[in-house]
Amino acid sequence: MAEAALAVRAADPAFRADVLAGLAAPIPAVPARWLYDRRGSELFEEITRLPEYYPTRTETALLERHSGEIAAMLGKGEAVVEFGSGSSAKTPLLLRAVHPAAYVPIDISGDFLRESAEALRTLFPDLPILPVEADFMRRIDLPDEIASAPKLGFFPGSTIGNLVPRTAVDLLRAMKETLGDGSRLVIGMDRTKEVSVLLAAYDDAAGVTAAFNLNLLRRINAELDADIPLDAFRHRAIWNDAMSRIEMHLEAVRDVAFTVAGTRFAFAAGATIHTENSHKYGYRDSRLLLRAAGWGVVRDWTDERDYFSIILAEAEPPRFAP
Ligand code: AVI
C-alpha cells in the first residue's frame, strides 16, 4: 500500500492529466508517447527485430546503400543535427559517410541522450558530439560551436508517421527554424503498401506488439493508482484507409469498470482506447507533407518493394507564388 502511494506521488503529472482526460474523451485516446516507459522501450526494441516489422531493417539497408550518395550531394564540414537521441544502428551509418564537423543529438530525455552520446563517442573519438536536451517540437537554439557550419538534420525511423499531418507539419517547420536557411534534412518515411503487410507488422504472430500496447495499461496501474483488469482488453491494429494510417487500439473484450487516480471509468465490450497512429505516405504524399512545411525534396530513395523511403530535402527560401 505504502509503495502504491509512493508510486502515485512520483507519477508524472502530465501522464496523469493525459490519461484522465483521454479516458473521459468522447473517443477515448491516450497520447502514444506514454507507451515508452522503460518496459515499453524494451518491447519497441524487440518489435524492430520481428520478421513482420519491415521498417527498421528496410531503412537501415537503405542507409547502408545510399549514405555515400547522400554525402556526395552535400558540401564539406556539415554539422549533423539528429532529432532524437540517435541510439540506433542508423546514426553511425550516416556519420561514417558524411564525415561531419560535429554531431548534435537533440532529445527531451537527458538520460537517453547521455547514454547514446557516450556510445557514439567510443565509435567516433575525434568527432565533437554536442548533445542538446530539449523538446524538438519547438525551435531550438543550437550550440554556438556549429553557428557557421552548414546543417544537416536527421530524422530516421518514420517517427514523423506517429504524428497527425497537422502536427507533423508543425514539427517539420520547427526543424526548419532550428536548422536555418540553406539547411538539409534526411528523413525516413514509411510508404503505403498492401494492407496485409501493414496489419502483420502491427499485430505480429509472437504478440510483441500486443504486449507493447497492453503495457500502457500496466503502466497506468503501476503509476496512477489504477485497477484496470488487463485481461479485459486486447490489442487491435486497424488500417484506417481514409486517414492512410495504422491505428493501435486497446479494445474491451467485455463490459469493464475500473478506477484511475480516484476517477471511475466504464467501457462496454467492443469500446476502444486509441493509443497510436502510424501514418503511411505515398511518393506524392511525402513531398506534399514536406512542402507544406517549407522543405523541397532533392531526392528520395526506396527499396525494391517500395516499402520505405529515405528523403533528402532542403529548406526552401520563401518565394512568391501565383
Ligand atoms: C516509433 N514508430 C515509428 C513505430 C511505428 O512503426 O509507428 C512505433 C510502433 N508501434 C507499433 N509498432 C511500432
Short mmCIF file of C-alpha atoms and ligand atoms in Angstrom, two decimals:
data_model
loop_
_atom_site.label_atom_id
_atom_site.label_comp_id
_atom_site.label_asym_id
_atom_site.label_seq_id
_atom_site.Cartn_x
_atom_site.Cartn_y
_atom_site.Cartn_z
CA MET A 1 0.00 0.00 0.00
CA ALA A 2 2.79 2.39 1.01
CA GLU A 3 4.56 1.51 -2.24
CA ALA A 4 1.44 2.24 -4.26
CA ALA A 5 1.02 5.57 -2.51
CA LEU A 6 4.64 6.42 -3.30
CA ALA A 7 4.09 5.49 -6.94
CA VAL A 8 1.12 7.82 -7.12
CA ARG A 9 3.09 10.68 -5.65
CA ALA A 10 6.02 10.06 -8.02
CA ALA A 11 3.80 9.84 -11.13
CA ASP A 12 4.37 12.34 -13.91
CA PRO A 13 1.55 14.92 -13.60
CA ALA A 14 1.40 15.20 -17.40
CA PHE A 15 0.85 11.42 -17.67
CA ARG A 16 -1.93 11.61 -15.07
CA ALA A 17 -3.61 14.55 -16.84
CA ASP A 18 -3.38 12.91 -20.29
CA VAL A 19 -4.78 9.58 -19.06
CA LEU A 20 -7.65 11.12 -17.09
CA ALA A 21 -8.62 13.46 -19.94
CA GLY A 22 -8.03 10.80 -22.61
CA LEU A 23 -10.15 8.08 -20.96
CA ALA A 24 -13.00 10.54 -20.43
CA ALA A 25 -12.91 11.85 -24.04
CA PRO A 26 -15.82 11.05 -26.41
CA ILE A 27 -13.36 8.98 -28.47
CA PRO A 28 -11.07 7.65 -25.72
CA ALA A 29 -7.37 8.04 -26.57
CA VAL A 30 -4.05 8.27 -24.71
CA PRO A 31 -1.10 10.03 -26.43
CA ALA A 32 1.32 7.48 -27.88
CA ARG A 33 4.35 8.94 -26.13
CA TRP A 34 3.20 7.26 -22.89
CA LEU A 35 3.78 3.84 -24.48
CA TYR A 36 7.51 4.37 -23.99
CA ASP A 37 8.35 3.76 -20.34
CA ARG A 38 11.35 1.51 -19.71
CA ARG A 39 9.40 -1.69 -20.48
CA GLY A 40 7.67 -0.10 -23.47
CA SER A 41 11.02 0.99 -24.93
CA GLU A 42 12.40 -2.55 -24.47
CA LEU A 43 9.34 -4.00 -26.20
CA PHE A 44 9.69 -1.49 -29.06
CA GLU A 45 13.32 -2.60 -29.50
CA GLU A 46 12.02 -6.17 -29.72
CA ILE A 47 9.44 -5.08 -32.31
CA THR A 48 12.19 -3.67 -34.54
CA ARG A 49 13.70 -7.18 -34.78
CA LEU A 50 10.43 -9.02 -35.61
CA PRO A 51 10.19 -10.71 -39.02
CA GLU A 52 6.91 -8.89 -39.78
CA TYR A 53 8.21 -5.42 -38.79
CA TYR A 54 9.95 -4.38 -42.01
CA PRO A 55 10.55 -0.59 -41.36
CA THR A 56 13.73 -0.73 -39.26
CA ARG A 57 15.55 -3.29 -41.36
CA THR A 58 14.44 -1.69 -44.65
CA GLU A 59 15.52 1.80 -43.60
CA THR A 60 18.85 0.53 -42.26
CA ALA A 61 19.51 -1.23 -45.59
CA LEU A 62 18.61 1.97 -47.48
CA LEU A 63 21.08 3.96 -45.38
CA GLU A 64 23.76 1.31 -45.87
CA ARG A 65 23.22 1.51 -49.61
CA HIS A 66 22.76 5.26 -50.11
CA SER A 67 24.59 7.19 -47.36
CA GLY A 68 27.55 7.61 -49.72
CA GLU A 69 25.31 9.21 -52.36
CA ILE A 70 23.74 11.46 -49.74
CA ALA A 71 27.20 12.54 -48.58
CA ALA A 72 28.22 13.26 -52.18
CA MET A 73 25.28 15.67 -52.53
CA LEU A 74 26.40 17.73 -49.51
CA GLY A 75 29.26 20.12 -49.04
CA LYS A 76 32.09 19.70 -46.54
CA GLY A 77 32.04 20.47 -42.83
CA GLU A 78 28.36 19.74 -42.18
CA ALA A 79 27.03 19.64 -38.65
CA VAL A 80 24.65 16.69 -38.38
CA VAL A 81 21.71 17.52 -36.10
CA GLU A 82 19.70 14.44 -35.14
CA PHE A 83 16.13 14.88 -33.87
CA GLY A 84 16.11 12.06 -31.30
CA SER A 85 18.90 10.60 -29.24
CA GLY A 86 20.44 8.51 -32.01
CA SER A 87 20.75 5.25 -30.14
CA SER A 88 20.09 3.12 -33.21
CA ALA A 89 22.42 1.49 -35.70
CA LYS A 90 21.39 4.09 -38.28
CA THR A 91 23.28 7.10 -36.92
CA PRO A 92 26.77 5.57 -37.37
CA LEU A 93 25.90 4.73 -41.00
CA LEU A 94 25.20 8.38 -41.82
CA LEU A 95 28.08 9.76 -39.72
CA ARG A 96 30.59 7.42 -41.35
CA ALA A 97 29.55 8.57 -44.84
CA VAL A 98 29.18 12.30 -44.16
CA HIS A 99 32.31 12.86 -42.00
CA PRO A 100 30.63 15.79 -40.27
CA ALA A 101 32.37 18.61 -38.43
CA ALA A 102 30.13 17.95 -35.40
CA TYR A 103 27.18 15.83 -34.32
CA VAL A 104 24.31 17.34 -32.30
CA PRO A 105 21.71 14.88 -30.97
CA ILE A 106 18.57 16.54 -29.55
CA ASP A 107 16.29 14.69 -27.15
CA ILE A 108 13.86 15.55 -24.38
CA SER A 109 15.20 12.67 -22.27
CA GLY A 110 18.59 13.64 -20.83
CA ASP A 111 19.30 10.05 -19.75
CA PHE A 112 18.86 8.56 -23.24
CA LEU A 113 20.84 11.43 -24.69
CA ARG A 114 23.84 10.96 -22.41
CA GLU A 115 23.85 7.15 -22.85
CA SER A 116 23.77 7.26 -26.64
CA ALA A 117 26.26 10.16 -26.84
CA GLU A 118 28.69 8.05 -24.77
CA ALA A 119 28.25 5.05 -27.08
CA LEU A 120 28.88 7.24 -30.15
CA ARG A 121 31.97 8.84 -28.56
CA THR A 122 33.53 5.39 -28.42
CA LEU A 123 32.77 4.81 -32.11
CA PHE A 124 33.82 8.32 -33.24
CA PRO A 125 36.51 9.50 -30.79
CA ASP A 126 37.52 12.51 -32.93
CA LEU A 127 34.01 13.80 -33.65
CA PRO A 128 32.76 16.70 -31.50
CA ILE A 129 29.45 15.45 -30.02
CA LEU A 130 27.30 18.23 -28.58
CA PRO A 131 24.06 16.85 -27.05
CA VAL A 132 21.14 19.23 -26.53
CA GLU A 133 18.41 18.33 -24.02
CA ALA A 134 15.26 19.93 -25.43
CA ASP A 135 11.82 19.36 -26.92
CA PHE A 136 12.40 19.49 -30.67
CA MET A 137 8.72 20.20 -31.37
CA ARG A 138 9.77 23.85 -30.93
CA ARG A 139 12.60 25.91 -32.44
CA ILE A 140 15.83 25.26 -30.55
CA ASP A 141 19.00 27.34 -30.21
CA LEU A 142 21.83 25.14 -31.49
CA PRO A 143 25.28 25.21 -29.81
CA ASP A 144 27.46 28.24 -30.71
CA GLU A 145 30.23 25.87 -31.89
CA ILE A 146 28.22 25.00 -35.02
CA ALA A 147 26.92 28.51 -35.74
CA SER A 148 28.79 28.84 -39.03
CA ALA A 149 28.57 25.19 -40.18
CA PRO A 150 26.04 24.06 -42.81
CA LYS A 151 23.39 21.95 -41.10
CA LEU A 152 22.07 18.51 -42.00
CA GLY A 153 19.02 17.41 -39.99
CA PHE A 154 18.48 13.68 -39.49
CA PHE A 155 15.11 12.21 -38.52
CA PRO A 156 15.04 8.47 -39.25
CA GLY A 157 12.63 5.78 -38.06
CA SER A 158 9.44 7.07 -39.66
CA THR A 159 8.64 8.71 -36.34
CA ILE A 160 7.04 11.52 -38.37
CA GLY A 161 4.30 8.98 -39.15
CA ASN A 162 3.26 8.84 -35.50
CA LEU A 163 2.04 12.44 -35.74
CA VAL A 164 -1.21 13.54 -37.38
CA PRO A 165 -0.35 15.56 -40.53
CA ARG A 166 -1.08 18.94 -38.92
CA THR A 167 1.34 18.22 -36.06
CA ALA A 168 3.84 16.66 -38.46
CA VAL A 169 3.88 19.92 -40.45
CA ASP A 170 4.37 21.92 -37.22
CA LEU A 171 7.34 19.70 -36.35
CA LEU A 172 8.90 19.94 -39.82
CA ARG A 173 8.50 23.72 -39.69
CA ALA A 174 10.13 23.84 -36.24
CA MET A 175 13.02 21.74 -37.62
CA LYS A 176 13.47 24.22 -40.46
CA GLU A 177 13.57 27.11 -37.97
CA THR A 178 16.07 25.25 -35.80
CA LEU A 179 18.37 24.34 -38.70
CA GLY A 180 18.09 27.65 -40.56
CA ASP A 181 18.42 28.84 -44.16
CA GLY A 182 20.21 26.56 -46.58
CA SER A 183 19.89 23.51 -44.35
CA ARG A 184 19.05 19.99 -45.50
CA LEU A 185 17.15 17.17 -43.89
CA VAL A 186 17.39 13.39 -44.22
CA ILE A 187 14.09 11.90 -43.11
CA GLY A 188 12.71 8.35 -43.13
CA MET A 189 9.06 7.82 -44.11
CA ASP A 190 7.12 4.59 -44.27
CA ARG A 191 5.20 4.03 -47.51
CA THR A 192 1.64 2.94 -48.21
CA LYS A 193 1.53 -0.74 -49.22
CA GLU A 194 -0.68 -3.85 -49.14
CA VAL A 195 -2.85 -3.73 -46.04
CA SER A 196 -2.00 -7.35 -45.12
CA VAL A 197 1.69 -6.41 -44.81
CA LEU A 198 0.86 -3.41 -42.63
CA LEU A 199 -1.51 -5.34 -40.38
CA ALA A 200 1.05 -8.10 -39.83
CA ALA A 201 3.73 -5.52 -38.96
CA TYR A 202 1.50 -4.05 -36.24
CA ASP A 203 -0.04 -7.31 -35.00
CA ASP A 204 2.78 -9.84 -35.10
CA ALA A 205 2.40 -13.57 -34.57
CA ALA A 206 4.58 -13.60 -31.44
CA GLY A 207 2.37 -10.99 -29.76
CA VAL A 208 5.15 -8.49 -29.05
CA THR A 209 3.19 -5.53 -30.42
CA ALA A 210 0.19 -6.65 -28.35
CA ALA A 211 2.40 -6.70 -25.23
CA PHE A 212 3.76 -3.24 -26.17
CA ASN A 213 0.24 -1.82 -26.44
CA LEU A 214 -1.11 -3.56 -23.30
CA ASN A 215 1.94 -2.36 -21.34
CA LEU A 216 0.25 1.05 -21.30
CA LEU A 217 -2.47 -0.35 -19.02
CA ARG A 218 0.14 -1.98 -16.77
CA ARG A 219 1.90 1.38 -16.58
CA ILE A 220 -1.33 3.21 -15.71
CA ASN A 221 -1.99 0.68 -12.92
CA ALA A 222 1.57 0.99 -11.57
CA GLU A 223 1.91 4.76 -11.72
CA LEU A 224 -1.60 6.14 -11.35
CA ASP A 225 -3.08 4.02 -8.57
CA ALA A 226 -5.40 2.26 -11.01
CA ASP A 227 -7.03 -1.19 -11.06
CA ILE A 228 -7.60 -1.87 -14.77
CA PRO A 229 -8.03 -5.64 -15.27
CA LEU A 230 -5.50 -6.30 -18.04
CA ASP A 231 -7.40 -9.37 -19.28
CA ALA A 232 -10.41 -7.16 -20.06
CA PHE A 233 -8.57 -5.57 -23.01
CA ARG A 234 -6.95 -6.84 -26.18
CA HIS A 235 -4.64 -5.30 -28.75
CA ARG A 236 -6.16 -4.26 -32.08
CA ALA A 237 -4.33 -2.95 -35.14
CA ILE A 238 -6.66 -1.35 -37.70
CA TRP A 239 -5.96 0.11 -41.14
CA ASN A 240 -7.80 3.44 -41.48
CA ASP A 241 -7.81 3.92 -45.24
CA ALA A 242 -9.29 7.43 -45.28
CA MET A 243 -6.51 8.63 -42.95
CA SER A 244 -3.83 6.42 -44.55
CA ARG A 245 -2.73 5.08 -41.20
CA ILE A 246 -2.45 2.06 -38.96
CA GLU A 247 -4.19 2.68 -35.66
CA MET A 248 -3.44 0.81 -32.46
CA HIS A 249 -6.33 0.42 -30.05
CA LEU A 250 -6.98 -1.39 -26.79
CA GLU A 251 -10.41 -2.98 -27.10
CA ALA A 252 -12.55 -4.05 -24.15
CA VAL A 253 -13.40 -7.75 -24.57
CA ARG A 254 -16.24 -7.46 -22.01
CA ASP A 255 -18.03 -4.72 -20.08
CA VAL A 256 -15.48 -3.42 -17.60
CA ALA A 257 -15.27 -0.72 -14.93
CA PHE A 258 -12.16 0.50 -13.14
CA THR A 259 -10.67 3.40 -11.21
CA VAL A 260 -7.70 5.58 -12.17
CA ALA A 261 -6.39 8.06 -9.58
CA GLY A 262 -9.78 8.10 -7.85
CA THR A 263 -11.86 8.55 -11.05
CA ARG A 264 -14.23 5.77 -12.14
CA PHE A 265 -14.42 4.70 -15.82
CA ALA A 266 -16.67 2.18 -17.56
CA PHE A 267 -16.09 0.63 -21.01
CA ALA A 268 -18.67 -1.51 -22.80
CA ALA A 269 -17.49 -4.64 -24.64
CA GLY A 270 -16.09 -3.56 -28.01
CA ALA A 271 -15.27 0.02 -26.93
CA THR A 272 -11.65 1.03 -27.53
CA ILE A 273 -8.88 3.28 -26.26
CA HIS A 274 -6.92 4.68 -29.23
CA THR A 275 -3.21 4.51 -28.38
CA GLU A 276 -1.20 5.20 -31.56
CA ASN A 277 -1.32 6.30 -35.19
CA SER A 278 1.28 5.32 -37.76
CA HIS A 279 0.69 7.24 -41.00
CA LYS A 280 1.93 5.83 -44.28
CA TYR A 281 2.87 8.13 -47.13
CA GLY A 282 2.88 7.56 -50.88
CA TYR A 283 5.51 9.16 -53.12
CA ARG A 284 3.49 12.36 -53.67
CA ASP A 285 2.07 12.46 -50.14
CA SER A 286 5.54 12.64 -48.59
CA ARG A 287 6.52 15.51 -50.91
CA LEU A 288 3.35 17.39 -50.14
CA LEU A 289 3.87 16.99 -46.40
CA LEU A 290 7.43 18.30 -46.65
CA ARG A 291 6.44 21.17 -48.95
CA ALA A 292 3.68 22.23 -46.57
CA ALA A 293 6.45 22.89 -44.04
CA GLY A 294 8.85 24.64 -46.44
CA TRP A 295 11.06 21.68 -47.42
CA GLY A 296 11.70 20.83 -51.07
CA VAL A 297 12.66 17.24 -51.95
CA VAL A 298 16.09 16.94 -53.54
CA ARG A 299 15.96 13.17 -53.93
CA ASP A 300 14.39 10.12 -52.42
CA TRP A 301 15.44 6.51 -52.29
CA THR A 302 13.26 3.48 -51.80
CA ASP A 303 13.76 -0.29 -51.66
CA GLU A 304 12.81 -2.85 -54.35
CA ARG A 305 9.37 -3.40 -52.79
CA ASP A 306 8.76 0.34 -52.31
CA TYR A 307 8.12 -0.30 -48.61
CA PHE A 308 10.10 2.60 -47.12
CA SER A 309 11.76 5.80 -48.28
CA ILE A 310 14.58 7.99 -47.13
CA ILE A 311 14.30 11.52 -48.42
CA LEU A 312 16.87 14.28 -48.77
CA ALA A 313 15.11 17.64 -48.56
CA GLU A 314 16.34 21.23 -48.50
CA ALA A 315 14.93 24.26 -46.73
CA GLU A 316 13.16 26.29 -49.40
CA PRO A 317 13.54 30.06 -49.30
CA PRO A 318 10.20 31.88 -49.16
CA ARG A 319 9.10 32.77 -52.68
CA PHE A 320 6.19 34.43 -54.38
CA ALA A 321 3.59 32.02 -55.63
CA PRO A 322 0.88 32.71 -58.16
C1 AVI B 1 8.21 4.53 -33.41
N1 AVI B 1 7.31 4.31 -34.52
C2 AVI B 1 7.89 4.77 -35.78
C3 AVI B 1 6.75 2.95 -34.60
C4 AVI B 1 5.80 2.82 -35.82
O1 AVI B 1 6.02 1.92 -36.63
O2 AVI B 1 4.90 3.62 -35.95
C5 AVI B 1 6.01 2.58 -33.33
C6 AVI B 1 5.35 1.23 -33.37
N2 AVI B 1 4.17 0.96 -32.90
C7 AVI B 1 3.88 -0.31 -33.05
N3 AVI B 1 4.89 -0.88 -33.69
C8 AVI B 1 5.83 0.08 -33.88
#
